[in-house]
CSV table of C-alpha atoms in Angstrom, one decimal:
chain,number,residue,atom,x,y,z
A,1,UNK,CA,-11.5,-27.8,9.9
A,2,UNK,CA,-11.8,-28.1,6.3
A,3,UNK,CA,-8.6,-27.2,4.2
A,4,UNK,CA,-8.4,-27.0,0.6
A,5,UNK,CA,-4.6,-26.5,-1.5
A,6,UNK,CA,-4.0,-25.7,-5.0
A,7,UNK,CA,-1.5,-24.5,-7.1
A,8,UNK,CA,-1.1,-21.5,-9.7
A,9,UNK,CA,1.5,-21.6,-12.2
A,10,UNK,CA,3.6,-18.7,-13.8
A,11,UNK,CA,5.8,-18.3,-16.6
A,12,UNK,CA,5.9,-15.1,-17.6
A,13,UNK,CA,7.4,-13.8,-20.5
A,14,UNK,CA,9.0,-10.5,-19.3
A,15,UNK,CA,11.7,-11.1,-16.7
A,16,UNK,CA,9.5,-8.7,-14.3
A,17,UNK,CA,5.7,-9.3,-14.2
A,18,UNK,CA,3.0,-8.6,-11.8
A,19,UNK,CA,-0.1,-10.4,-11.9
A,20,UNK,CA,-3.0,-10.3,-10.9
A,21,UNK,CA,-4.6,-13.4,-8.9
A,22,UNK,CA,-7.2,-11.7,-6.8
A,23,UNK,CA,-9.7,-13.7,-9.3
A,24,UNK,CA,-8.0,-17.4,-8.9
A,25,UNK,CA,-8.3,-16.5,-4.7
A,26,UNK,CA,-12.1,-15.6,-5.0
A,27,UNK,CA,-12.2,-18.9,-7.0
A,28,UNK,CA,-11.0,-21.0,-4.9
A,29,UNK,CA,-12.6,-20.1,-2.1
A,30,UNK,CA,-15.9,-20.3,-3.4
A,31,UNK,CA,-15.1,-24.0,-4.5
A,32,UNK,CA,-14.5,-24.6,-1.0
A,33,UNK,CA,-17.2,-23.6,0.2
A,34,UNK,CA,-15.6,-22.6,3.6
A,35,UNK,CA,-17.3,-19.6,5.2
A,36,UNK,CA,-15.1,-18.3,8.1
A,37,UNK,CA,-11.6,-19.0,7.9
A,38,UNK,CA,-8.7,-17.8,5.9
A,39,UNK,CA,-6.6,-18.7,3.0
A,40,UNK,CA,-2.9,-18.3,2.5
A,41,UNK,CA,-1.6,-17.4,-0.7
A,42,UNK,CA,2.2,-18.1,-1.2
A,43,UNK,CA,5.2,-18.0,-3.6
A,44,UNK,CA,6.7,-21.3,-4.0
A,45,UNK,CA,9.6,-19.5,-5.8
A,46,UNK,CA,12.4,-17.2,-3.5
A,47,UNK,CA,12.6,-14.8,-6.6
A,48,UNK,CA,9.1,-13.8,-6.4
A,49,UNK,CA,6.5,-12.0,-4.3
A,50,UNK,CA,3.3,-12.2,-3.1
A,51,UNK,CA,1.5,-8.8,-1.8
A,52,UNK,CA,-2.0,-6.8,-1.8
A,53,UNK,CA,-2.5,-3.4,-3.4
A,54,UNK,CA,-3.8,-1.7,-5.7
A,55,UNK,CA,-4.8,-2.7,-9.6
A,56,UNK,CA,-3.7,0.6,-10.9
A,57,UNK,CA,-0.8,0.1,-14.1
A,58,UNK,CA,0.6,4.1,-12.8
A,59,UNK,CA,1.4,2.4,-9.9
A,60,UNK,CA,2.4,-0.8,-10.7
A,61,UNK,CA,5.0,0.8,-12.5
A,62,UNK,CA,5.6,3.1,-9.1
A,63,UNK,CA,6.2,0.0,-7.6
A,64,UNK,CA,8.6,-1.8,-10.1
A,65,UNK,CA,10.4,1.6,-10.2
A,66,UNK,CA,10.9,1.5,-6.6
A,67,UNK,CA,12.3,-1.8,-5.8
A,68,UNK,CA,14.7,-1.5,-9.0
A,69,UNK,CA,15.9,1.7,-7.0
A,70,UNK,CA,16.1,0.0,-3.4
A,71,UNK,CA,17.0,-3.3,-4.8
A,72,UNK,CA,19.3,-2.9,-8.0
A,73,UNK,CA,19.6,-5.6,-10.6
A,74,UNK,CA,24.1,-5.5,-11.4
A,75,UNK,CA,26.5,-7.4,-11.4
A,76,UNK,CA,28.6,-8.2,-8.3
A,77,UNK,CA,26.2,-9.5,-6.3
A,78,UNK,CA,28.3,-12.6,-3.9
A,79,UNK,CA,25.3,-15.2,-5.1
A,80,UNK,CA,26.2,-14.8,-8.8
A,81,UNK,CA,29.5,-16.9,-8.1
A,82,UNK,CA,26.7,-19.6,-8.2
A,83,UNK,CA,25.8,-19.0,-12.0
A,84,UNK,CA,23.0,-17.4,-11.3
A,85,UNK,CA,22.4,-13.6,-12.2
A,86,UNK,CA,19.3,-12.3,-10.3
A,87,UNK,CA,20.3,-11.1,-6.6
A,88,UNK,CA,18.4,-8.6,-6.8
A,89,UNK,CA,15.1,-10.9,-7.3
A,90,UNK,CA,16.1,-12.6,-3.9
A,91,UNK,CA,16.2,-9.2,-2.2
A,92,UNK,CA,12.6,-7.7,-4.0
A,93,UNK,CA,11.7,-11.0,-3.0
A,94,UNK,CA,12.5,-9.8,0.7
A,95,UNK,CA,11.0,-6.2,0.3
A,96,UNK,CA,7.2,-7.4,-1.0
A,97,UNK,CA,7.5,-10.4,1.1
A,98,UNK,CA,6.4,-13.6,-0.3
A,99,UNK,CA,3.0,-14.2,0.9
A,100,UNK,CA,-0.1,-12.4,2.4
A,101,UNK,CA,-3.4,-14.3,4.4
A,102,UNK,CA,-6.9,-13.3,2.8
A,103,UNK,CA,-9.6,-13.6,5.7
A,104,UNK,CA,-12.5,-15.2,4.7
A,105,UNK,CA,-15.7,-13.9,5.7
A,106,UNK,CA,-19.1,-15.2,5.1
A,107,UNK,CA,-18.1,-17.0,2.4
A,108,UNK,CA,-15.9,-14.5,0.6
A,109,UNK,CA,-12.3,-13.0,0.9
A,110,UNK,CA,-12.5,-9.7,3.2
A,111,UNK,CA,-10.5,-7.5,1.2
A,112,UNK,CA,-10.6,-3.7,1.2
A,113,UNK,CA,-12.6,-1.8,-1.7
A,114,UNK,CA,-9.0,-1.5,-3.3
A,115,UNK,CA,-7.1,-4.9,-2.5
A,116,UNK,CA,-5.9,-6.8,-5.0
A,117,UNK,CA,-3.5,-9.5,-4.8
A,118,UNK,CA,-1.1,-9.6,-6.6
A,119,UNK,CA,1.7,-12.2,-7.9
A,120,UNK,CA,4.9,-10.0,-8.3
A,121,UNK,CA,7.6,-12.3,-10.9
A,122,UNK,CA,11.4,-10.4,-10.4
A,123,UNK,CA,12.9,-13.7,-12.1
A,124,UNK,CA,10.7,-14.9,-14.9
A,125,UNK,CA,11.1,-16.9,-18.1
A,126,UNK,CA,10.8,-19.8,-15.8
A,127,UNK,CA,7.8,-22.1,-14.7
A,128,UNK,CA,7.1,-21.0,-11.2
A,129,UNK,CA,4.7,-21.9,-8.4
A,130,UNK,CA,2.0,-20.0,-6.2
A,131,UNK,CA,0.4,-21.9,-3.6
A,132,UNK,CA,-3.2,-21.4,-2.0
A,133,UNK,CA,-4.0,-22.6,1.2
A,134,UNK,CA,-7.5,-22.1,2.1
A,135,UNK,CA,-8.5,-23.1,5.5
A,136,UNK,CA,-11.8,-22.9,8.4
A,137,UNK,CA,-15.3,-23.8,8.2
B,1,UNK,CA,-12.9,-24.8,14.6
B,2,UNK,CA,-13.9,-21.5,15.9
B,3,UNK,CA,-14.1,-18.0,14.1
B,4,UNK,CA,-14.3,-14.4,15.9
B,5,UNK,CA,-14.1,-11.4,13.5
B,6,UNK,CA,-14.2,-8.1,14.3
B,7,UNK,CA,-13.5,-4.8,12.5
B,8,UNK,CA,-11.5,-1.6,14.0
B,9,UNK,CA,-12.2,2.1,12.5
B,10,UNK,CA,-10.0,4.7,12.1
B,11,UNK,CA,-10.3,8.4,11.1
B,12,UNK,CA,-6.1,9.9,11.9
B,13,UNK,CA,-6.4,13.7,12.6
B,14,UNK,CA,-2.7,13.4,10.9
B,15,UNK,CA,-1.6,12.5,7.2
B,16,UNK,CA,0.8,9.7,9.1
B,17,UNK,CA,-0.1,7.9,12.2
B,18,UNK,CA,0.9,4.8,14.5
B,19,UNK,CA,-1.7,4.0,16.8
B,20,UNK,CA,-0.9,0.8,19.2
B,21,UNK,CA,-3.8,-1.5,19.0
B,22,UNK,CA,-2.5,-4.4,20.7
B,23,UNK,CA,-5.3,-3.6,23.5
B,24,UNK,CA,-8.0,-4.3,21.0
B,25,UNK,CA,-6.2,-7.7,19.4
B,26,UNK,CA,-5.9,-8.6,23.8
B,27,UNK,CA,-9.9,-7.8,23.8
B,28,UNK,CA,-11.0,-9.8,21.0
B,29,UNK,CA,-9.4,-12.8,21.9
B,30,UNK,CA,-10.4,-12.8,25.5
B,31,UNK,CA,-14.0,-12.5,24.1
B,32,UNK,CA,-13.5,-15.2,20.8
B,33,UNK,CA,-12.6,-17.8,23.8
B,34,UNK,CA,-10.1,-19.3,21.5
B,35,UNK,CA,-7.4,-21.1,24.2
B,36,UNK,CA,-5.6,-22.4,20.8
B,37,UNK,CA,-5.0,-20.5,17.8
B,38,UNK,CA,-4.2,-17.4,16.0
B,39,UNK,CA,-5.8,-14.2,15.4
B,40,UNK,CA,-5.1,-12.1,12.1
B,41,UNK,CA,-4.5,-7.9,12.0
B,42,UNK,CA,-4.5,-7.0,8.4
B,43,UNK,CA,-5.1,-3.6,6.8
B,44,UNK,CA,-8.3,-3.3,4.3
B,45,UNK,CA,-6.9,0.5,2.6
B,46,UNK,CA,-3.8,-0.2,0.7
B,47,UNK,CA,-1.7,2.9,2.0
B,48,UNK,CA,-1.3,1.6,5.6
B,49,UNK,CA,0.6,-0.8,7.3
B,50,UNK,CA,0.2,-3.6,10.4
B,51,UNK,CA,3.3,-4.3,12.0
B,52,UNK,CA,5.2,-5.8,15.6
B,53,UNK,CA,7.1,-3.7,17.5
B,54,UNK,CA,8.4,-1.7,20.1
B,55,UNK,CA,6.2,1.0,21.8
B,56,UNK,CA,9.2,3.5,22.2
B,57,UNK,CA,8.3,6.9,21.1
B,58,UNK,CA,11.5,7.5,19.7
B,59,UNK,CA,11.6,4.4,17.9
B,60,UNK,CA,8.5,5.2,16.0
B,61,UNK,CA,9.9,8.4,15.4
B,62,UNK,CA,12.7,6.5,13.8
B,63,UNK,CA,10.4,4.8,11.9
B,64,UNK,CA,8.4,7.4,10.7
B,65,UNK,CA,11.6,9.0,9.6
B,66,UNK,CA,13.1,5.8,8.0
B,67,UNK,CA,10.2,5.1,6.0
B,68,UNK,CA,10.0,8.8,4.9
B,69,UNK,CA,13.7,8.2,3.7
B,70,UNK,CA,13.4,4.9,1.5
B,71,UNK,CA,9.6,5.8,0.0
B,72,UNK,CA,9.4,9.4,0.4
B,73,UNK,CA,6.2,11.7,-0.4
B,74,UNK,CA,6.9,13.4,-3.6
B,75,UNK,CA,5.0,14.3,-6.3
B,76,UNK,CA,5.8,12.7,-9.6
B,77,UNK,CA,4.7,9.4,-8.5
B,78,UNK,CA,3.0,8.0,-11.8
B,79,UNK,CA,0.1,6.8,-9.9
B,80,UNK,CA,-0.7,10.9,-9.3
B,81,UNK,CA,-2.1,10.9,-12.7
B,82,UNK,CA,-5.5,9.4,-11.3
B,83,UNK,CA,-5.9,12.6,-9.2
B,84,UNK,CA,-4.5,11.0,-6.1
B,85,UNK,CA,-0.9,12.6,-3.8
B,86,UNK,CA,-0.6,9.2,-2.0
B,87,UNK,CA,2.0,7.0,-4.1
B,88,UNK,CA,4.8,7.3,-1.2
B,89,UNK,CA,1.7,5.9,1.4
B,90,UNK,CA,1.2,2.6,-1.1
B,91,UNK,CA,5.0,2.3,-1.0
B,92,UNK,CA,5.2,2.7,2.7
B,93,UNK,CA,2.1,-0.2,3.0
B,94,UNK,CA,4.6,-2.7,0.6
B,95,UNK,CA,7.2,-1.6,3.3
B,96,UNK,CA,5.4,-2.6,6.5
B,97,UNK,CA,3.8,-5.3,5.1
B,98,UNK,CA,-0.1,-4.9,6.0
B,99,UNK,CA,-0.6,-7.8,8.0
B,100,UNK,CA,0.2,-10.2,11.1
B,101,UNK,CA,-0.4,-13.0,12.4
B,102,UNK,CA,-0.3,-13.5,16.2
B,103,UNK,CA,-0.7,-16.9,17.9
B,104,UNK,CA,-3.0,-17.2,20.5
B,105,UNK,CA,-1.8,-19.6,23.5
B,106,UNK,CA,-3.3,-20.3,26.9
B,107,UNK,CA,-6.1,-17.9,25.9
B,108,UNK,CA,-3.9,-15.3,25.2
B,109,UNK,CA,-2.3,-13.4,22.7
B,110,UNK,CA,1.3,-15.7,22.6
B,111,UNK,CA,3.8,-12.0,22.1
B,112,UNK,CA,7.1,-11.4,23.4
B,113,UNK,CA,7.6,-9.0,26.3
B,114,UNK,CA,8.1,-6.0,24.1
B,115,UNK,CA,6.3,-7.1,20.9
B,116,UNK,CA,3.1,-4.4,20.4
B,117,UNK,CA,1.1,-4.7,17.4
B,118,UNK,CA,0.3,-0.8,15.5
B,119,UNK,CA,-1.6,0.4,13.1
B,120,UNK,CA,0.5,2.1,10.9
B,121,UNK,CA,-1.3,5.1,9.0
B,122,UNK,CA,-0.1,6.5,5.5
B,123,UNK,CA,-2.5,8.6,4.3
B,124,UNK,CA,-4.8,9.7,7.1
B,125,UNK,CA,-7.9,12.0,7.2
B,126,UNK,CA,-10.6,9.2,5.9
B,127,UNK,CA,-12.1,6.4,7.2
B,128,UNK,CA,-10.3,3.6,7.2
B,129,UNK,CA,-10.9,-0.5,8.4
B,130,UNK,CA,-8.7,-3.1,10.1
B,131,UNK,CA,-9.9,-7.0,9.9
B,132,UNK,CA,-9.4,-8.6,13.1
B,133,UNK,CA,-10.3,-12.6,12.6
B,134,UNK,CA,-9.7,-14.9,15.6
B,135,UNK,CA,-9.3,-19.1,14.4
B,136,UNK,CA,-9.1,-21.7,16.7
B,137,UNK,CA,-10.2,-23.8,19.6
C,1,UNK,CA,-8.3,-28.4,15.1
C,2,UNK,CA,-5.2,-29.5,16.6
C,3,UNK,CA,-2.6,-27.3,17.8
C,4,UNK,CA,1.1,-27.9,18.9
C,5,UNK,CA,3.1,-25.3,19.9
C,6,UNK,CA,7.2,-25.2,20.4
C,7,UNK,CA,10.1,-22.1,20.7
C,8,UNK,CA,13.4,-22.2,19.9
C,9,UNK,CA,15.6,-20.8,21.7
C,10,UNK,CA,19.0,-18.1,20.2
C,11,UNK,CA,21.6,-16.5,22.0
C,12,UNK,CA,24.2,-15.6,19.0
C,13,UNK,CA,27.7,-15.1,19.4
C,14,UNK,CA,27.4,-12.7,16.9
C,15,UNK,CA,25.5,-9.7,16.9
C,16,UNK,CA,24.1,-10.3,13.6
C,17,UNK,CA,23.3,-14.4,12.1
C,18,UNK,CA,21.5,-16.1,10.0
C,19,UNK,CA,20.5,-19.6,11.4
C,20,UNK,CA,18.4,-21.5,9.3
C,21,UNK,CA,15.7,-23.4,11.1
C,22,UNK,CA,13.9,-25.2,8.2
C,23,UNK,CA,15.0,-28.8,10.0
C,24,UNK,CA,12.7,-27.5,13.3
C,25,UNK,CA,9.7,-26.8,11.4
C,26,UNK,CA,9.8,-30.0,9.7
C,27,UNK,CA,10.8,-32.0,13.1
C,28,UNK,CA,7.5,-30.0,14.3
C,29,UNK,CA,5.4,-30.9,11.8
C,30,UNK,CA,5.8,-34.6,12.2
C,31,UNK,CA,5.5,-34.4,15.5
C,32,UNK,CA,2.2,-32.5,15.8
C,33,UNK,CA,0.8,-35.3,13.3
C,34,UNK,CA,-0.9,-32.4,11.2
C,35,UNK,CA,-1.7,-33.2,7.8
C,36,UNK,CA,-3.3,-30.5,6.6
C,37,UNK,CA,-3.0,-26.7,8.0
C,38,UNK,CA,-0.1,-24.5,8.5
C,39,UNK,CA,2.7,-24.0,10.6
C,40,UNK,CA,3.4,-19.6,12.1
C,41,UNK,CA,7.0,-19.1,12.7
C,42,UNK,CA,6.8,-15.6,14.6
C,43,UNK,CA,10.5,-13.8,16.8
C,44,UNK,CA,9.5,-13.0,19.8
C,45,UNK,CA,12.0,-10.0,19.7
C,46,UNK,CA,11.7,-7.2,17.9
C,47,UNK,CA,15.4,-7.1,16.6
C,48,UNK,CA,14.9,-10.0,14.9
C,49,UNK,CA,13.5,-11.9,11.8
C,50,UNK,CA,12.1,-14.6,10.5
C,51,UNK,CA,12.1,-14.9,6.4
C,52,UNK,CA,12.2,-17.6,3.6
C,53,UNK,CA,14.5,-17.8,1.3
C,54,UNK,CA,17.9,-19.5,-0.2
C,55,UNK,CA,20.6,-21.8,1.9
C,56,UNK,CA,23.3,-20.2,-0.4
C,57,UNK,CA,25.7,-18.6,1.6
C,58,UNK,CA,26.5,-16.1,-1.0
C,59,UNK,CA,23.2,-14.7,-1.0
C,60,UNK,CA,23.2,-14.6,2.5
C,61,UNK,CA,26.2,-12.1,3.1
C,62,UNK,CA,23.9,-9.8,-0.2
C,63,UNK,CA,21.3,-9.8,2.2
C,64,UNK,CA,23.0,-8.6,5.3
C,65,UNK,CA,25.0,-5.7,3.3
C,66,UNK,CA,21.9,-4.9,2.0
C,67,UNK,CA,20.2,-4.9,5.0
C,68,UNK,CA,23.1,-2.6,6.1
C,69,UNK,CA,22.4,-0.5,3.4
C,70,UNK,CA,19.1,0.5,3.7
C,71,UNK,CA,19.2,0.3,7.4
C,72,UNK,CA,22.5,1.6,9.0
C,73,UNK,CA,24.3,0.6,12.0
C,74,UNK,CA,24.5,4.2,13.3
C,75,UNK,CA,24.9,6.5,16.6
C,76,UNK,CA,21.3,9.0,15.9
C,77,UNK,CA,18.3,6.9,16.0
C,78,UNK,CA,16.2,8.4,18.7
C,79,UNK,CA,15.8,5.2,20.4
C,80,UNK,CA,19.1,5.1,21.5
C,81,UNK,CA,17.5,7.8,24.4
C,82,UNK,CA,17.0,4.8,25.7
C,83,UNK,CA,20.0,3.4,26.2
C,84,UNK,CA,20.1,1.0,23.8
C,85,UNK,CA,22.6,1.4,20.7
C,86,UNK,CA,20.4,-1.4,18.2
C,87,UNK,CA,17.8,1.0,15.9
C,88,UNK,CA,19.2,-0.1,13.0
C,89,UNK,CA,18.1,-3.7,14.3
C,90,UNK,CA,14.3,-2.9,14.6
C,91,UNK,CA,14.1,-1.5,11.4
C,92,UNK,CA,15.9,-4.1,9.5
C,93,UNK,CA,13.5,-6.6,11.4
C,94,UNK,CA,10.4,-4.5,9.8
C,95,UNK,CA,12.1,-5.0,6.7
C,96,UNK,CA,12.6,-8.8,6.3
C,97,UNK,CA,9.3,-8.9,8.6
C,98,UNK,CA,9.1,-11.3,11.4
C,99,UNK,CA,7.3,-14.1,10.9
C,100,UNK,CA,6.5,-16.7,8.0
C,101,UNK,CA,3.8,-19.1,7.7
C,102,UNK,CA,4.4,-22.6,6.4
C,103,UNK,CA,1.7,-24.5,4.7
C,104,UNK,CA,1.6,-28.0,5.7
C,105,UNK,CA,0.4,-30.3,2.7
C,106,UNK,CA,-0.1,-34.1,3.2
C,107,UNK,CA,2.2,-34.0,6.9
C,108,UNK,CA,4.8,-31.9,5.5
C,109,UNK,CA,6.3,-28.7,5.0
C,110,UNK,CA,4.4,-27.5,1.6
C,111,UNK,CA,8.0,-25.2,0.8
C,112,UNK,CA,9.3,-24.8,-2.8
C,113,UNK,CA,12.6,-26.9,-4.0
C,114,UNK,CA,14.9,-23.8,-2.7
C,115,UNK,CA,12.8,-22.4,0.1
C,116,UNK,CA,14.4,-22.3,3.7
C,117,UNK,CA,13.1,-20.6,7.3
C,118,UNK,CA,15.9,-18.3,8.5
C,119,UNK,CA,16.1,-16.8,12.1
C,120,UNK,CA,17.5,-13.5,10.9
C,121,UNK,CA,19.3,-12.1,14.1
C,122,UNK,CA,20.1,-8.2,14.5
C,123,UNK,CA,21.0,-7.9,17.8
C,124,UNK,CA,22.7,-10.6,19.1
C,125,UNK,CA,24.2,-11.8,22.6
C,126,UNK,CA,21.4,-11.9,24.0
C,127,UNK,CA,18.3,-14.7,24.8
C,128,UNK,CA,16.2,-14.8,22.0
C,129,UNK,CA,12.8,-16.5,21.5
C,130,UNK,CA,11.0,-17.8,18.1
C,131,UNK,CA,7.3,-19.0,18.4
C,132,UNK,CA,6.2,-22.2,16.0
C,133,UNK,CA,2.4,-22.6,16.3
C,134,UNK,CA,1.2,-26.0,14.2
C,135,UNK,CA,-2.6,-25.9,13.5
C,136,UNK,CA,-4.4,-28.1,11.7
C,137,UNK,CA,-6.0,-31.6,11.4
């Protein structure tokens, strides 16, 4: 089994960001040349997300609209007795899920016509860490 | 290491759909001949879901009913403005998750007595893809 | 490829805990002798979770009122035809999701600085099985 790591890093400007790394996968798993296998693509970070969908901005913004509604940034969360003030990046964090597995086919990720991955920041202004995990043969 | 992939089609006659394909995960890795490993069930369209769990009609009723409730279909979605009615189904995907990873141990797939894996349909009425990819030995 | 597969064993006092279980996937990890590869961490039951996120306990009680939020404890759910009284605990097990998978990076646990594996228990009291697959080389 061959195996090859790296890592991306963010540190986005807007407290809320979603990027997209669909590019930096295809990358690296052309450098490593593996043909069948997978790679994992993870958030090093427990204030971020990583998921796959669709590169559309309408709804990107759907999206960001959406976990604000289920998962509120306010005060009160019980973790902000720690100094810190972004529960609600924990819990997005929890809704997206942190990582996704890109199969690797004939040389290529197997994604869908529409799939996109994506690098979803709820916490930003802070160096942060993706890590990509490409594994097979 | 050794790779099996394999591709399931589906064409729902409804908008939303679970359809229990934990038969067809069973099939592929009895054929793969992977005693050792792990076979991955992720989504290619980006308004469906793969998930682990009971096959109790009520329970996906409750499901069905849950997601409904925390991404509803509506329009107003911004991502309507490219034509599309399907922002809730991309909403319901993120839910889910679209992927899962089941180990495979002894030759088989390694679930617990109640774990089933569905295909979870959003936006039904087109053709749609599921990557199955056995790994291992 | 090698593989090395374990489970851990739950029965809760409570009906709902959060147990982390970092300190099993890294006593795993050495012991399978992978270097590079990955490490599934998959419940068994589907009233359960597996997630990664903070050891802050704090956080931990945001998460389970959340949890509670957006997936009631209730008398209604069809499932409970059944018999059973625990739909609010499948659902909040799609939510989290139920299984994680750890990169393994130089014979370790490839996990950022604040990253932790929780067991994320919904319906407690009873035996309860998590599946740690190690593959790898």
């Amino acid at each position: 089994m061959k195996s090859v790591t790296d890592y991306l890093w963010f540190n986005t400007s807007k407290a809320r960001e979603f990027v997209n790394i669909t590019g930096q996968v295809e990358e690296l798993v052309r450098r490593s040349g593996i043909v069948e296998g997978c790679v994992l693509v993870s958030a090093m970070p427990i204030t971020a997300g990583v998921y796959v969908n669709d590169a559309e901005s309408g709804l990107i913004a759907d999206i960001e609209e959406w976990l604000e509604h289920l998962a509120p940034y306010r005060p009160g969360y019980r973790h902000h007795a720690t100094g810190e003030s972004n529960g609600d990046a924990h819990l997005k964090s929890l809704l997206v899920h942190h990582q996704v597995v890109v199969p690797i086919t004939r040389g290529k990720p197997d994604l869908g016509p529409w799939q996109q991955v994506y690098y979803a920041e709820f916490d930003g202004r802070r160096r942060k860490r993706v890590v990509l995990k490409a594994m097979g043969e």
